[in-house]
Every structure is written in structure tokens, then in C-alpha cells.
Amino acid sequence: GAVVSQHPSRVICKSGTSVKIECRSLDFQATTMFWYRQFPKQSLMLMATSNEGSKATYEQGVEKDKFLINHASLTLSTLTVTSAHPEDSSFYICSARDWGGGSSDTQYFGPGTRLTVL
Amino acid sequence: QKEVEQNSGPLSVPEGAIASLNCTYSDRGSQSFFWYRQYSGKSPELIMFIYSNGDKEDGRFTAQLNKASQYVSLLIRDSQPSDSATYLCAVNIGVNGNQFYFGTGTSLTVIP
């Protein structure tokens, strides 16, 4: 299957700082990438859909000014958590859509980034 | 009504048994269906996908799709302790496949 990488895998930061997370599709071009957040023992929560070359679409309740998403190329999307606070501590997972056309449209996940805000 | 529904479990089966995981979806226009496995503390990994009615087999895994009844299931034969994880069902809705919906997942424990 297709490979998606995320960097960093783990980050610890102080409250008030900003953190950037990178998501890359390594062996395919992804016009669409997704950003999820998952709290312990809870299900995935879609935060936003990132489309290459255009503004991201945020889910209801997700602050677009706090979670900045940039999808500048077909293989890279970034999520920046601005002015992070302890309640932003979570597991952030990206996925990339491998749009092969027709029935081969599949979503592949990166390994995730565990963010801890002190 | 949620787009995709799964029984949260937990589901426990003895080693070597068949584990059966079920998922129902609400949109009859759904195009494709996916099963992901997520180990604790890890991100989901794709197990298999299915688009057509009937069964699709891949090793010990069999996905079953019934569009008329709007359900998709995953059977795991000869279950192993390493299969213990949360299994997520996902549905791709729409002609252009631009809407993915995930279920909340079913927790499976395989008892040695």
C-alpha cells in the first residue's frame, strides 16, 4: 500500500508556543489530505480536509486560526498548532487520499504525532 | 443518525476462533468500504477494501458487503492474540469519493 510519513512523531512543548507537524505522501501524489485528532480511548475526530492549492475545510468546532493548515504541494501538508495549551495535547494523525480514479480511491494514514503541551 | 455505525464492543474471542465484526451505513449511495486496524497508541492501518457486493478474501481476512441491507462485515479466521486491536469501518460516500466517514471502532480481544 501507499506510504504516508509524519514528522515529528512526538513533541513536547511549553504552553503558548506553536508546533508544526508535517505530513508527506512518499510514493503517490495526494491532492487531498486529512487531519485527525484522537484523545485516549476515543475515536478519530476529523479536524479538517486539506486540498492542494486551496484553503482547508474545517469541521464544525475546529478553530481555523488555531490550527493552521497548508497544503502547498501534492506530497506535503502541514498542520501548525498555534499558541498551544495543555488541552491541545493529543494524538494528531494525518491521512492522504490516493485518488487512483474510480473505485481505487483509498485513504492511507501517517504514523501520527503525539503532542504534549506542558 | 450516524453515517457509519459499529458496535463498540469489546468483542472477545478465543485464539483460533473466527472473529466477526459488523458495520452498518446510512447512505445508499456509498461507493466503497474499508476496514482499518488500529493498535493502541498507533495510527490506523488499512486491512482491506471492498466495492462490490459479496465476499472479498485476503489471507485470514474476509470482507463481506451487502448493499441492499447496507452492511459490511469483516471476518478474521484463526484469530491470533496479535489481532487484538480496534477495528474501524470506513465508508466513502459520493460519486467523486470526496467524503469519508469512519465508525467509532470495535475493540477486539483474542484470548490465548
JSON list of C-alpha atoms in Angstrom, two decimals:
[
{"chain": "A", "resi": 1, "resn": "GLY", "atom": "CA", "xyz": [0.00, 0.00, 0.00]},
{"chain": "A", "resi": 2, "resn": "ALA", "atom": "CA", "xyz": [0.87, 3.66, -0.21]},
{"chain": "A", "resi": 3, "resn": "VAL", "atom": "CA", "xyz": [3.16, 5.18, 2.43]},
{"chain": "A", "resi": 4, "resn": "VAL", "atom": "CA", "xyz": [2.47, 8.32, 4.42]},
{"chain": "A", "resi": 5, "resn": "SER", "atom": "CA", "xyz": [5.01, 9.79, 6.82]},
{"chain": "A", "resi": 6, "resn": "GLN", "atom": "CA", "xyz": [4.58, 12.27, 9.64]},
{"chain": "A", "resi": 7, "resn": "HIS", "atom": "CA", "xyz": [7.13, 14.36, 11.45]},
{"chain": "A", "resi": 8, "resn": "PRO", "atom": "CA", "xyz": [7.76, 14.68, 14.30]},
{"chain": "A", "resi": 9, "resn": "SER", "atom": "CA", "xyz": [6.44, 11.51, 15.87]},
{"chain": "A", "resi": 10, "resn": "ARG", "atom": "CA", "xyz": [6.44, 13.05, 19.32]},
{"chain": "A", "resi": 11, "resn": "VAL", "atom": "CA", "xyz": [6.75, 16.62, 20.56]},
{"chain": "A", "resi": 12, "resn": "ILE", "atom": "CA", "xyz": [6.69, 18.22, 23.96]},
{"chain": "A", "resi": 13, "resn": "CYS", "atom": "CA", "xyz": [6.33, 21.98, 24.14]},
{"chain": "A", "resi": 14, "resn": "LYS", "atom": "CA", "xyz": [5.58, 24.75, 26.58]},
{"chain": "A", "resi": 15, "resn": "SER", "atom": "CA", "xyz": [2.20, 26.40, 26.75]},
{"chain": "A", "resi": 16, "resn": "GLY", "atom": "CA", "xyz": [1.94, 29.33, 24.36]},
{"chain": "A", "resi": 17, "resn": "THR", "atom": "CA", "xyz": [4.35, 28.03, 21.75]},
{"chain": "A", "resi": 18, "resn": "SER", "atom": "CA", "xyz": [3.49, 26.91, 18.23]},
{"chain": "A", "resi": 19, "resn": "VAL", "atom": "CA", "xyz": [4.11, 23.45, 16.85]},
{"chain": "A", "resi": 20, "resn": "LYS", "atom": "CA", "xyz": [4.29, 22.43, 13.19]},
{"chain": "A", "resi": 21, "resn": "ILE", "atom": "CA", "xyz": [3.52, 18.88, 12.07]},
{"chain": "A", "resi": 22, "resn": "GLU", "atom": "CA", "xyz": [4.39, 17.67, 8.59]},
{"chain": "A", "resi": 23, "resn": "CYS", "atom": "CA", "xyz": [2.54, 15.02, 6.62]},
{"chain": "A", "resi": 24, "resn": "ARG", "atom": "CA", "xyz": [4.05, 13.60, 3.44]},
{"chain": "A", "resi": 25, "resn": "SER", "atom": "CA", "xyz": [2.84, 11.10, 0.89]},
{"chain": "A", "resi": 26, "resn": "LEU", "atom": "CA", "xyz": [6.02, 9.26, -0.10]},
{"chain": "A", "resi": 27, "resn": "ASP", "atom": "CA", "xyz": [5.09, 7.26, -3.17]},
{"chain": "A", "resi": 28, "resn": "PHE", "atom": "CA", "xyz": [1.98, 8.92, -4.53]},
{"chain": "A", "resi": 29, "resn": "GLN", "atom": "CA", "xyz": [0.54, 12.35, -5.08]},
{"chain": "A", "resi": 30, "resn": "ALA", "atom": "CA", "xyz": [-2.22, 13.36, -2.74]},
{"chain": "A", "resi": 31, "resn": "THR", "atom": "CA", "xyz": [-4.49, 16.16, -3.81]},
{"chain": "A", "resi": 32, "resn": "THR", "atom": "CA", "xyz": [-6.39, 15.70, -0.58]},
{"chain": "A", "resi": 33, "resn": "MET", "atom": "CA", "xyz": [-5.06, 15.11, 2.91]},
{"chain": "A", "resi": 34, "resn": "PHE", "atom": "CA", "xyz": [-6.98, 14.90, 6.13]},
{"chain": "A", "resi": 35, "resn": "TRP", "atom": "CA", "xyz": [-6.06, 15.85, 9.69]},
{"chain": "A", "resi": 36, "resn": "TYR", "atom": "CA", "xyz": [-7.49, 13.97, 12.64]},
{"chain": "A", "resi": 37, "resn": "ARG", "atom": "CA", "xyz": [-7.16, 14.24, 16.38]},
{"chain": "A", "resi": 38, "resn": "GLN", "atom": "CA", "xyz": [-7.62, 11.38, 18.77]},
{"chain": "A", "resi": 39, "resn": "PHE", "atom": "CA", "xyz": [-7.82, 11.57, 22.55]},
{"chain": "A", "resi": 40, "resn": "PRO", "atom": "CA", "xyz": [-7.06, 8.47, 24.65]},
{"chain": "A", "resi": 41, "resn": "LYS", "atom": "CA", "xyz": [-9.61, 5.71, 24.26]},
{"chain": "A", "resi": 42, "resn": "GLN", "atom": "CA", "xyz": [-11.72, 7.84, 21.95]},
{"chain": "A", "resi": 43, "resn": "SER", "atom": "CA", "xyz": [-12.44, 7.57, 18.25]},
{"chain": "A", "resi": 44, "resn": "LEU", "atom": "CA", "xyz": [-10.85, 9.54, 15.46]},
{"chain": "A", "resi": 45, "resn": "MET", "atom": "CA", "xyz": [-12.12, 13.05, 15.10]},
{"chain": "A", "resi": 46, "resn": "LEU", "atom": "CA", "xyz": [-11.75, 14.73, 11.72]},
{"chain": "A", "resi": 47, "resn": "MET", "atom": "CA", "xyz": [-10.40, 18.24, 12.13]},
{"chain": "A", "resi": 48, "resn": "ALA", "atom": "CA", "xyz": [-10.04, 19.42, 8.57]},
{"chain": "A", "resi": 49, "resn": "THR", "atom": "CA", "xyz": [-9.69, 18.45, 4.94]},
{"chain": "A", "resi": 50, "resn": "SER", "atom": "CA", "xyz": [-6.69, 19.86, 3.16]},
{"chain": "A", "resi": 51, "resn": "ASN", "atom": "CA", "xyz": [-6.76, 20.32, -0.61]},
{"chain": "A", "resi": 52, "resn": "GLU", "atom": "CA", "xyz": [-3.61, 21.12, -2.55]},
{"chain": "A", "resi": 53, "resn": "GLY", "atom": "CA", "xyz": [-3.50, 24.71, -3.63]},
{"chain": "A", "resi": 54, "resn": "SER", "atom": "CA", "xyz": [-6.62, 25.83, -1.83]},
{"chain": "A", "resi": 55, "resn": "LYS", "atom": "CA", "xyz": [-7.85, 26.64, 1.66]},
{"chain": "A", "resi": 56, "resn": "ALA", "atom": "CA", "xyz": [-8.55, 23.84, 4.05]},
{"chain": "A", "resi": 57, "resn": "THR", "atom": "CA", "xyz": [-12.09, 22.94, 5.01]},
{"chain": "A", "resi": 58, "resn": "TYR", "atom": "CA", "xyz": [-12.51, 22.79, 8.77]},
{"chain": "A", "resi": 59, "resn": "GLU", "atom": "CA", "xyz": [-15.03, 20.72, 10.67]},
{"chain": "A", "resi": 60, "resn": "GLN", "atom": "CA", "xyz": [-17.50, 22.42, 12.91]},
{"chain": "A", "resi": 61, "resn": "GLY", "atom": "CA", "xyz": [-15.98, 23.46, 16.20]},
{"chain": "A", "resi": 62, "resn": "VAL", "atom": "CA", "xyz": [-12.37, 23.44, 14.97]},
{"chain": "A", "resi": 63, "resn": "GLU", "atom": "CA", "xyz": [-10.73, 26.87, 15.12]},
{"chain": "A", "resi": 64, "resn": "LYS", "atom": "CA", "xyz": [-9.06, 27.60, 11.81]},
{"chain": "A", "resi": 65, "resn": "ASP", "atom": "CA", "xyz": [-6.93, 30.36, 13.31]},
{"chain": "A", "resi": 66, "resn": "LYS", "atom": "CA", "xyz": [-5.56, 28.00, 15.91]},
{"chain": "A", "resi": 67, "resn": "PHE", "atom": "CA", "xyz": [-4.98, 25.02, 13.64]},
{"chain": "A", "resi": 68, "resn": "LEU", "atom": "CA", "xyz": [-3.32, 26.38, 10.52]},
{"chain": "A", "resi": 69, "resn": "ILE", "atom": "CA", "xyz": [-3.19, 24.01, 7.59]},
{"chain": "A", "resi": 70, "resn": "ASN", "atom": "CA", "xyz": [-1.10, 24.46, 4.48]},
{"chain": "A", "resi": 71, "resn": "HIS", "atom": "CA", "xyz": [-1.08, 22.06, 1.53]},
{"chain": "A", "resi": 72, "resn": "ALA", "atom": "CA", "xyz": [1.47, 23.66, -0.73]},
{"chain": "A", "resi": 73, "resn": "SER", "atom": "CA", "xyz": [2.38, 20.63, -2.82]},
{"chain": "A", "resi": 74, "resn": "LEU", "atom": "CA", "xyz": [0.91, 17.32, -3.90]},
{"chain": "A", "resi": 75, "resn": "THR", "atom": "CA", "xyz": [3.01, 15.46, -1.35]},
{"chain": "A", "resi": 76, "resn": "LEU", "atom": "CA", "xyz": [3.10, 17.74, 1.68]},
{"chain": "A", "resi": 77, "resn": "SER", "atom": "CA", "xyz": [0.56, 19.15, 4.09]},
{"chain": "A", "resi": 78, "resn": "THR", "atom": "CA", "xyz": [1.40, 20.87, 7.37]},
{"chain": "A", "resi": 79, "resn": "LEU", "atom": "CA", "xyz": [-0.62, 21.47, 10.50]},
{"chain": "A", "resi": 80, "resn": "THR", "atom": "CA", "xyz": [0.51, 24.22, 12.84]},
{"chain": "A", "resi": 81, "resn": "VAL", "atom": "CA", "xyz": [-0.96, 24.34, 16.31]},
{"chain": "A", "resi": 82, "resn": "THR", "atom": "CA", "xyz": [-0.62, 27.98, 17.31]},
{"chain": "A", "resi": 83, "resn": "SER", "atom": "CA", "xyz": [-0.34, 29.12, 20.91]},
{"chain": "A", "resi": 84, "resn": "ALA", "atom": "CA", "xyz": [-0.69, 25.58, 22.14]},
{"chain": "A", "resi": 85, "resn": "HIS", "atom": "CA", "xyz": [-2.27, 24.91, 25.53]},
{"chain": "A", "resi": 86, "resn": "PRO", "atom": "CA", "xyz": [-2.42, 21.75, 27.64]},
{"chain": "A", "resi": 87, "resn": "GLU", "atom": "CA", "xyz": [-5.90, 20.94, 26.33]},
{"chain": "A", "resi": 88, "resn": "ASP", "atom": "CA", "xyz": [-4.39, 20.67, 22.83]},
{"chain": "A", "resi": 89, "resn": "SER", "atom": "CA", "xyz": [-2.36, 17.68, 23.98]},
{"chain": "A", "resi": 90, "resn": "SER", "atom": "CA", "xyz": [-3.49, 14.80, 21.81]},
{"chain": "A", "resi": 91, "resn": "PHE", "atom": "CA", "xyz": [-2.54, 12.32, 19.10]},
{"chain": "A", "resi": 92, "resn": "TYR", "atom": "CA", "xyz": [-2.63, 14.07, 15.73]},
{"chain": "A", "resi": 93, "resn": "ILE", "atom": "CA", "xyz": [-2.91, 11.83, 12.69]},
{"chain": "A", "resi": 94, "resn": "CYS", "atom": "CA", "xyz": [-2.85, 12.77, 9.05]},
{"chain": "A", "resi": 95, "resn": "SER", "atom": "CA", "xyz": [-4.06, 10.73, 6.14]},
{"chain": "A", "resi": 96, "resn": "ALA", "atom": "CA", "xyz": [-3.63, 11.09, 2.42]},
{"chain": "A", "resi": 97, "resn": "ARG", "atom": "CA", "xyz": [-6.07, 10.18, -0.25]},
{"chain": "A", "resi": 98, "resn": "ASP", "atom": "CA", "xyz": [-4.66, 8.04, -3.02]},
{"chain": "A", "resi": 99, "resn": "TRP", "atom": "CA", "xyz": [-7.03, 9.00, -5.78]},
{"chain": "A", "resi": 100, "resn": "GLY", "atom": "CA", "xyz": [-6.42, 6.45, -8.47]},
{"chain": "A", "resi": 101, "resn": "GLY", "atom": "CA", "xyz": [-9.76, 7.23, -10.02]},
{"chain": "A", "resi": 102, "resn": "GLY", "atom": "CA", "xyz": [-12.97, 5.21, -9.96]},
{"chain": "A", "resi": 103, "resn": "SER", "atom": "CA", "xyz": [-13.04, 2.55, -7.32]},
{"chain": "A", "resi": 104, "resn": "SER", "atom": "CA", "xyz": [-9.41, 2.76, -6.24]},
{"chain": "A", "resi": 105, "resn": "ASP", "atom": "CA", "xyz": [-9.81, 5.85, -4.07]},
{"chain": "A", "resi": 106, "resn": "THR", "atom": "CA", "xyz": [-8.29, 4.94, -0.71]},
{"chain": "A", "resi": 107, "resn": "GLN", "atom": "CA", "xyz": [-7.17, 6.81, 2.38]},
{"chain": "A", "resi": 108, "resn": "TYR", "atom": "CA", "xyz": [-3.80, 5.95, 4.00]},
{"chain": "A", "resi": 109, "resn": "PHE", "atom": "CA", "xyz": [-2.75, 7.13, 7.44]},
{"chain": "A", "resi": 110, "resn": "GLY", "atom": "CA", "xyz": [0.53, 8.51, 8.69]},
{"chain": "A", "resi": 111, "resn": "PRO", "atom": "CA", "xyz": [2.00, 7.13, 11.94]},
{"chain": "A", "resi": 112, "resn": "GLY", "atom": "CA", "xyz": [0.73, 10.04, 14.00]},
{"chain": "A", "resi": 113, "resn": "THR", "atom": "CA", "xyz": [2.26, 12.77, 16.15]},
{"chain": "A", "resi": 114, "resn": "ARG", "atom": "CA", "xyz": [1.84, 12.74, 19.89]},
{"chain": "A", "resi": 115, "resn": "LEU", "atom": "CA", "xyz": [1.73, 16.31, 21.18]},
{"chain": "A", "resi": 116, "resn": "THR", "atom": "CA", "xyz": [2.17, 17.10, 24.84]},
{"chain": "A", "resi": 117, "resn": "VAL", "atom": "CA", "xyz": [1.79, 20.70, 25.95]},
{"chain": "A", "resi": 118, "resn": "LEU", "atom": "CA", "xyz": [3.15, 21.45, 29.39]},
{"chain": "B", "resi": 1, "resn": "GLN", "atom": "CA", "xyz": [-28.30, 9.06, 12.69]},
{"chain": "B", "resi": 2, "resn": "LYS", "atom": "CA", "xyz": [-24.60, 8.47, 12.27]},
{"chain": "B", "resi": 3, "resn": "GLU", "atom": "CA", "xyz": [-23.29, 7.76, 8.80]},
{"chain": "B", "resi": 4, "resn": "VAL", "atom": "CA", "xyz": [-21.40, 4.69, 9.95]},
{"chain": "B", "resi": 5, "resn": "GLU", "atom": "CA", "xyz": [-22.21, 2.62, 12.99]},
{"chain": "B", "resi": 6, "resn": "GLN", "atom": "CA", "xyz": [-20.26, -0.10, 14.70]},
{"chain": "B", "resi": 7, "resn": "ASN", "atom": "CA", "xyz": [-20.73, -1.99, 17.92]},
{"chain": "B", "resi": 8, "resn": "SER", "atom": "CA", "xyz": [-18.03, -0.62, 20.21]},
{"chain": "B", "resi": 9, "resn": "GLY", "atom": "CA", "xyz": [-17.55, -3.97, 21.89]},
{"chain": "B", "resi": 10, "resn": "PRO", "atom": "CA", "xyz": [-15.43, -5.15, 23.47]},
{"chain": "B", "resi": 11, "resn": "LEU", "atom": "CA", "xyz": [-15.56, -8.35, 21.50]},
{"chain": "B", "resi": 12, "resn": "SER", "atom": "CA", "xyz": [-13.63, -11.28, 22.92]},
{"chain": "B", "resi": 13, "resn": "VAL", "atom": "CA", "xyz": [-12.89, -14.48, 21.05]},
{"chain": "B", "resi": 14, "resn": "PRO", "atom": "CA", "xyz": [-10.60, -17.40, 21.90]},
{"chain": "B", "resi": 15, "resn": "GLU", "atom": "CA", "xyz": [-7.46, -17.95, 19.89]},
{"chain": "B", "resi": 16, "resn": "GLY", "atom": "CA", "xyz": [-8.17, -19.88, 16.71]},
{"chain": "B", "resi": 17, "resn": "ALA", "atom": "CA", "xyz": [-11.82, -18.85, 16.52]},
{"chain": "B", "resi": 18, "resn": "ILE", "atom": "CA", "xyz": [-13.49, -16.69, 13.90]},
{"chain": "B", "resi": 19, "resn": "ALA", "atom": "CA", "xyz": [-13.99, -13.05, 14.87]},
{"chain": "B", "resi": 20, "resn": "SER", "atom": "CA", "xyz": [-16.92, -11.30, 13.19]},
{"chain": "B", "resi": 21, "resn": "LEU", "atom": "CA", "xyz": [-17.05, -7.52, 13.07]},
{"chain": "B", "resi": 22, "resn": "ASN", "atom": "CA", "xyz": [-20.04, -5.68, 11.71]},
{"chain": "B", "resi": 23, "resn": "CYS", "atom": "CA", "xyz": [-20.71, -2.21, 10.36]},
{"chain": "B", "resi": 24, "resn": "THR", "atom": "CA", "xyz": [-23.82, -0.52, 9.01]},
{"chain": "B", "resi": 25, "resn": "TYR", "atom": "CA", "xyz": [-24.05, 2.66, 6.98]},
{"chain": "B", "resi": 26, "resn": "SER", "atom": "CA", "xyz": [-26.85, 5.05, 6.22]},
{"chain": "B", "resi": 27, "resn": "ASP", "atom": "CA", "xyz": [-26.15, 6.43, 2.74]},
{"chain": "B", "resi": 28, "resn": "ARG", "atom": "CA", "xyz": [-27.31, 4.13, -0.03]},
{"chain": "B", "resi": 29, "resn": "GLY", "atom": "CA", "xyz": [-25.09, 5.99, -2.46]},
{"chain": "B", "resi": 30, "resn": "SER", "atom": "CA", "xyz": [-21.94, 4.85, -0.66]},
{"chain": "B", "resi": 31, "resn": "GLN", "atom": "CA", "xyz": [-19.34, 3.73, -3.15]},
{"chain": "B", "resi": 32, "resn": "SER", "atom": "CA", "xyz": [-16.56, 1.98, -1.29]},
{"chain": "B", "resi": 33, "resn": "PHE", "atom": "CA", "xyz": [-15.92, 0.43, 2.07]},
{"chain": "B", "resi": 34, "resn": "PHE", "atom": "CA", "xyz": [-12.81, -0.02, 4.13]},
{"chain": "B", "resi": 35, "resn": "TRP", "atom": "CA", "xyz": [-11.59, -1.83, 7.21]},
{"chain": "B", "resi": 36, "resn": "TYR", "atom": "CA", "xyz": [-8.72, -0.40, 9.22]},
{"chain": "B", "resi": 37, "resn": "ARG", "atom": "CA", "xyz": [-6.95, -1.87, 12.24]},
{"chain": "B", "resi": 38, "resn": "GLN", "atom": "CA", "xyz": [-5.66, 0.39, 14.99]},
{"chain": "B", "resi": 39, "resn": "TYR", "atom": "CA", "xyz": [-3.41, -0.87, 17.75]},
{"chain": "B", "resi": 40, "resn": "SER", "atom": "CA", "xyz": [-3.39, 1.07, 21.00]},
{"chain": "B", "resi": 41, "resn": "GLY", "atom": "CA", "xyz": [-1.26, 4.20, 20.66]},
{"chain": "B", "resi": 42, "resn": "LYS", "atom": "CA", "xyz": [-0.79, 3.74, 16.93]},
{"chain": "B", "resi": 43, "resn": "SER", "atom": "CA", "xyz": [-2.46, 5.14, 13.84]},
{"chain": "B", "resi": 44, "resn": "PRO", "atom": "CA", "xyz": [-4.93, 3.13, 11.74]},
{"chain": "B", "resi": 45, "resn": "GLU", "atom": "CA", "xyz": [-3.62, 0.83, 9.04]},
{"chain": "B", "resi": 46, "resn": "LEU", "atom": "CA", "xyz": [-5.64, -0.33, 6.07]},
{"chain": "B", "resi": 47, "resn": "ILE", "atom": "CA", "xyz": [-6.53, -4.01, 6.12]},
{"chain": "B", "resi": 48, "resn": "MET", "atom": "CA", "xyz": [-8.72, -4.23, 3.06]},
{"chain": "B", "resi": 49, "resn": "PHE", "atom": "CA", "xyz": [-11.36, -2.53, 0.99]},
{"chain": "B", "resi": 50, "resn": "ILE", "atom": "CA", "xyz": [-14.39, -3.74, -0.91]},
{"chain": "B", "resi": 51, "resn": "TYR", "atom": "CA", "xyz": [-16.55, -2.15, -3.58]},
{"chain": "B", "resi": 52, "resn": "SER", "atom": "CA", "xyz": [-18.81, -4.89, -4.92]},
{"chain": "B", "resi": 53, "resn": "ASN", "atom": "CA", "xyz": [-21.48, -6.97, -3.24]},
{"chain": "B", "resi": 54, "resn": "GLY", "atom": "CA", "xyz": [-20.29, -10.30, -1.96]},
{"chain": "B", "resi": 55, "resn": "ASP", "atom": "CA", "xyz": [-17.13, -11.54, -0.31]},
{"chain": "B", "resi": 56, "resn": "LYS", "atom": "CA", "xyz": [-13.53, -10.50, -0.73]},
{"chain": "B", "resi": 57, "resn": "GLU", "atom": "CA", "xyz": [-10.82, -12.62, 0.84]},
{"chain": "B", "resi": 58, "resn": "ASP", "atom": "CA", "xyz": [-7.26, -11.67, 1.74]},
{"chain": "B", "resi": 59, "resn": "GLY", "atom": "CA", "xyz": [-5.41, -14.22, 3.79]},
{"chain": "B", "resi": 60, "resn": "ARG", "atom": "CA", "xyz": [-7.22, -14.72, 7.08]},
{"chain": "B", "resi": 61, "resn": "PHE", "atom": "CA", "xyz": [-9.47, -11.72, 6.45]},
{"chain": "B", "resi": 62, "resn": "THR", "atom": "CA", "xyz": [-12.76, -11.74, 4.55]},
{"chain": "B", "resi": 63, "resn": "ALA", "atom": "CA", "xyz": [-14.81, -8.63, 3.93]},
{"chain": "B", "resi": 64, "resn": "GLN", "atom": "CA", "xyz": [-18.47, -9.05, 3.14]},
{"chain": "B", "resi": 65, "resn": "LEU", "atom": "CA", "xyz": [-20.62, -6.36, 1.57]},
{"chain": "B", "resi": 66, "resn": "ASN", "atom": "CA", "xyz": [-24.38, -6.31, 1.26]},
{"chain": "B", "resi": 67, "resn": "LYS", "atom": "CA", "xyz": [-25.51, -3.03, -0.28]},
{"chain": "B", "resi": 68, "resn": "ALA", "atom": "CA", "xyz": [-29.19, -3.93, -0.16]},
{"chain": "B", "resi": 69, "resn": "SER", "atom": "CA", "xyz": [-29.01, -4.30, 3.62]},
{"chain": "B", "resi": 70, "resn": "GLN", "atom": "CA", "xyz": [-26.38, -1.57, 3.97]},
{"chain": "B", "resi": 71, "resn": "TYR", "atom": "CA", "xyz": [-23.90, -3.52, 5.99]},
{"chain": "B", "resi": 72, "resn": "VAL", "atom": "CA", "xyz": [-20.30, -4.54, 5.64]},
{"chain": "B", "resi": 73, "resn": "SER", "atom": "CA", "xyz": [-18.56, -7.06, 7.84]},
{"chain": "B", "resi": 74, "resn": "LEU", "atom": "CA", "xyz": [-15.06, -8.32, 8.47]},
{"chain": "B", "resi": 75, "resn": "LEU", "atom": "CA", "xyz": [-14.32, -11.93, 9.37]},
{"chain": "B", "resi": 76, "resn": "ILE", "atom": "CA", "xyz": [-10.99, -12.88, 10.86]},
{"chain": "B", "resi": 77, "resn": "ARG", "atom": "CA", "xyz": [-10.31, -16.61, 10.68]},
{"chain": "B", "resi": 78, "resn": "ASP", "atom": "CA", "xyz": [-7.92, -18.41, 13.01]},
{"chain": "B", "resi": 79, "resn": "SER", "atom": "CA", "xyz": [-7.79, -15.36, 15.27]},
{"chain": "B", "resi": 80, "resn": "GLN", "atom": "CA", "xyz": [-4.45, -14.67, 16.92]},
{"chain": "B", "resi": 81, "resn": "PRO", "atom": "CA", "xyz": [-3.60, -12.60, 20.01]},
{"chain": "B", "resi": 82, "resn": "SER", "atom": "CA", "xyz": [-1.82, -10.20, 17.65]},
{"chain": "B", "resi": 83, "resn": "ASP", "atom": "CA", "xyz": [-5.21, -9.44, 16.08]},
{"chain": "B", "resi": 84, "resn": "SER", "atom": "CA", "xyz": [-6.26, -7.75, 19.32]},
{"chain": "B", "resi": 85, "resn": "ALA", "atom": "CA", "xyz": [-6.91, -4.15, 18.30]},
{"chain": "B", "resi": 86, "resn": "THR", "atom": "CA", "xyz": [-9.66, -1.70, 17.45]},
{"chain": "B", "resi": 87, "resn": "TYR", "atom": "CA", "xyz": [-11.16, -2.21, 14.01]},
{"chain": "B", "resi": 88, "resn": "LEU", "atom": "CA", "xyz": [-12.51, 0.82, 12.18]},
{"chain": "B", "resi": 89, "resn": "CYS", "atom": "CA", "xyz": [-15.04, 0.65, 9.41]},
{"chain": "B", "resi": 90, "resn": "ALA", "atom": "CA", "xyz": [-14.96, 3.48, 6.87]},
{"chain": "B", "resi": 91, "resn": "VAL", "atom": "CA", "xyz": [-17.30, 4.38, 4.07]},
{"chain": "B", "resi": 92, "resn": "ASN", "atom": "CA", "xyz": [-16.61, 6.56, 1.07]},
{"chain": "B", "resi": 93, "resn": "ILE", "atom": "CA", "xyz": [-19.76, 8.40, 0.07]},
{"chain": "B", "resi": 94, "resn": "GLY", "atom": "CA", "xyz": [-20.44, 10.14, -3.20]},
{"chain": "B", "resi": 95, "resn": "VAL", "atom": "CA", "xyz": [-19.68, 9.69, -6.87]},
{"chain": "B", "resi": 96, "resn": "ASN", "atom": "CA", "xyz": [-16.44, 11.60, -6.58]},
{"chain": "B", "resi": 97, "resn": "GLY", "atom": "CA", "xyz": [-15.48, 9.79, -3.41]},
{"chain": "B", "resi": 98, "resn": "ASN", "atom": "CA", "xyz": [-14.88, 13.00, -1.56]},
{"chain": "B", "resi": 99, "resn": "GLN", "atom": "CA", "xyz": [-16.45, 12.14, 1.76]},
{"chain": "B", "resi": 100, "resn": "PHE", "atom": "CA", "xyz": [-15.00, 9.55, 4.06]},
{"chain": "B", "resi": 101, "resn": "TYR", "atom": "CA", "xyz": [-16.88, 8.59, 7.20]},
{"chain": "B", "resi": 102, "resn": "PHE", "atom": "CA", "xyz": [-15.43, 6.46, 9.95]},
{"chain": "B", "resi": 103, "resn": "GLY", "atom": "CA", "xyz": [-17.21, 4.39, 12.54]},
{"chain": "B", "resi": 104, "resn": "THR", "atom": "CA", "xyz": [-16.15, 4.66, 16.15]},
{"chain": "B", "resi": 105, "resn": "GLY", "atom": "CA", "xyz": [-14.49, 1.26, 16.03]},
{"chain": "B", "resi": 106, "resn": "THR", "atom": "CA", "xyz": [-14.92, -2.17, 17.59]},
{"chain": "B", "resi": 107, "resn": "SER", "atom": "CA", "xyz": [-12.43, -3.34, 20.18]},
{"chain": "B", "resi": 108, "resn": "LEU", "atom": "CA", "xyz": [-11.38, -6.95, 19.65]},
{"chain": "B", "resi": 109, "resn": "THR", "atom": "CA", "xyz": [-9.51, -9.07, 22.18]},
{"chain": "B", "resi": 110, "resn": "VAL", "atom": "CA", "xyz": [-8.24, -12.51, 21.20]},
{"chain": "B", "resi": 111, "resn": "ILE", "atom": "CA", "xyz": [-7.71, -14.62, 24.28]},
{"chain": "B", "resi": 112, "resn": "PRO", "atom": "CA", "xyz": [-4.77, -17.06, 24.18]}
]
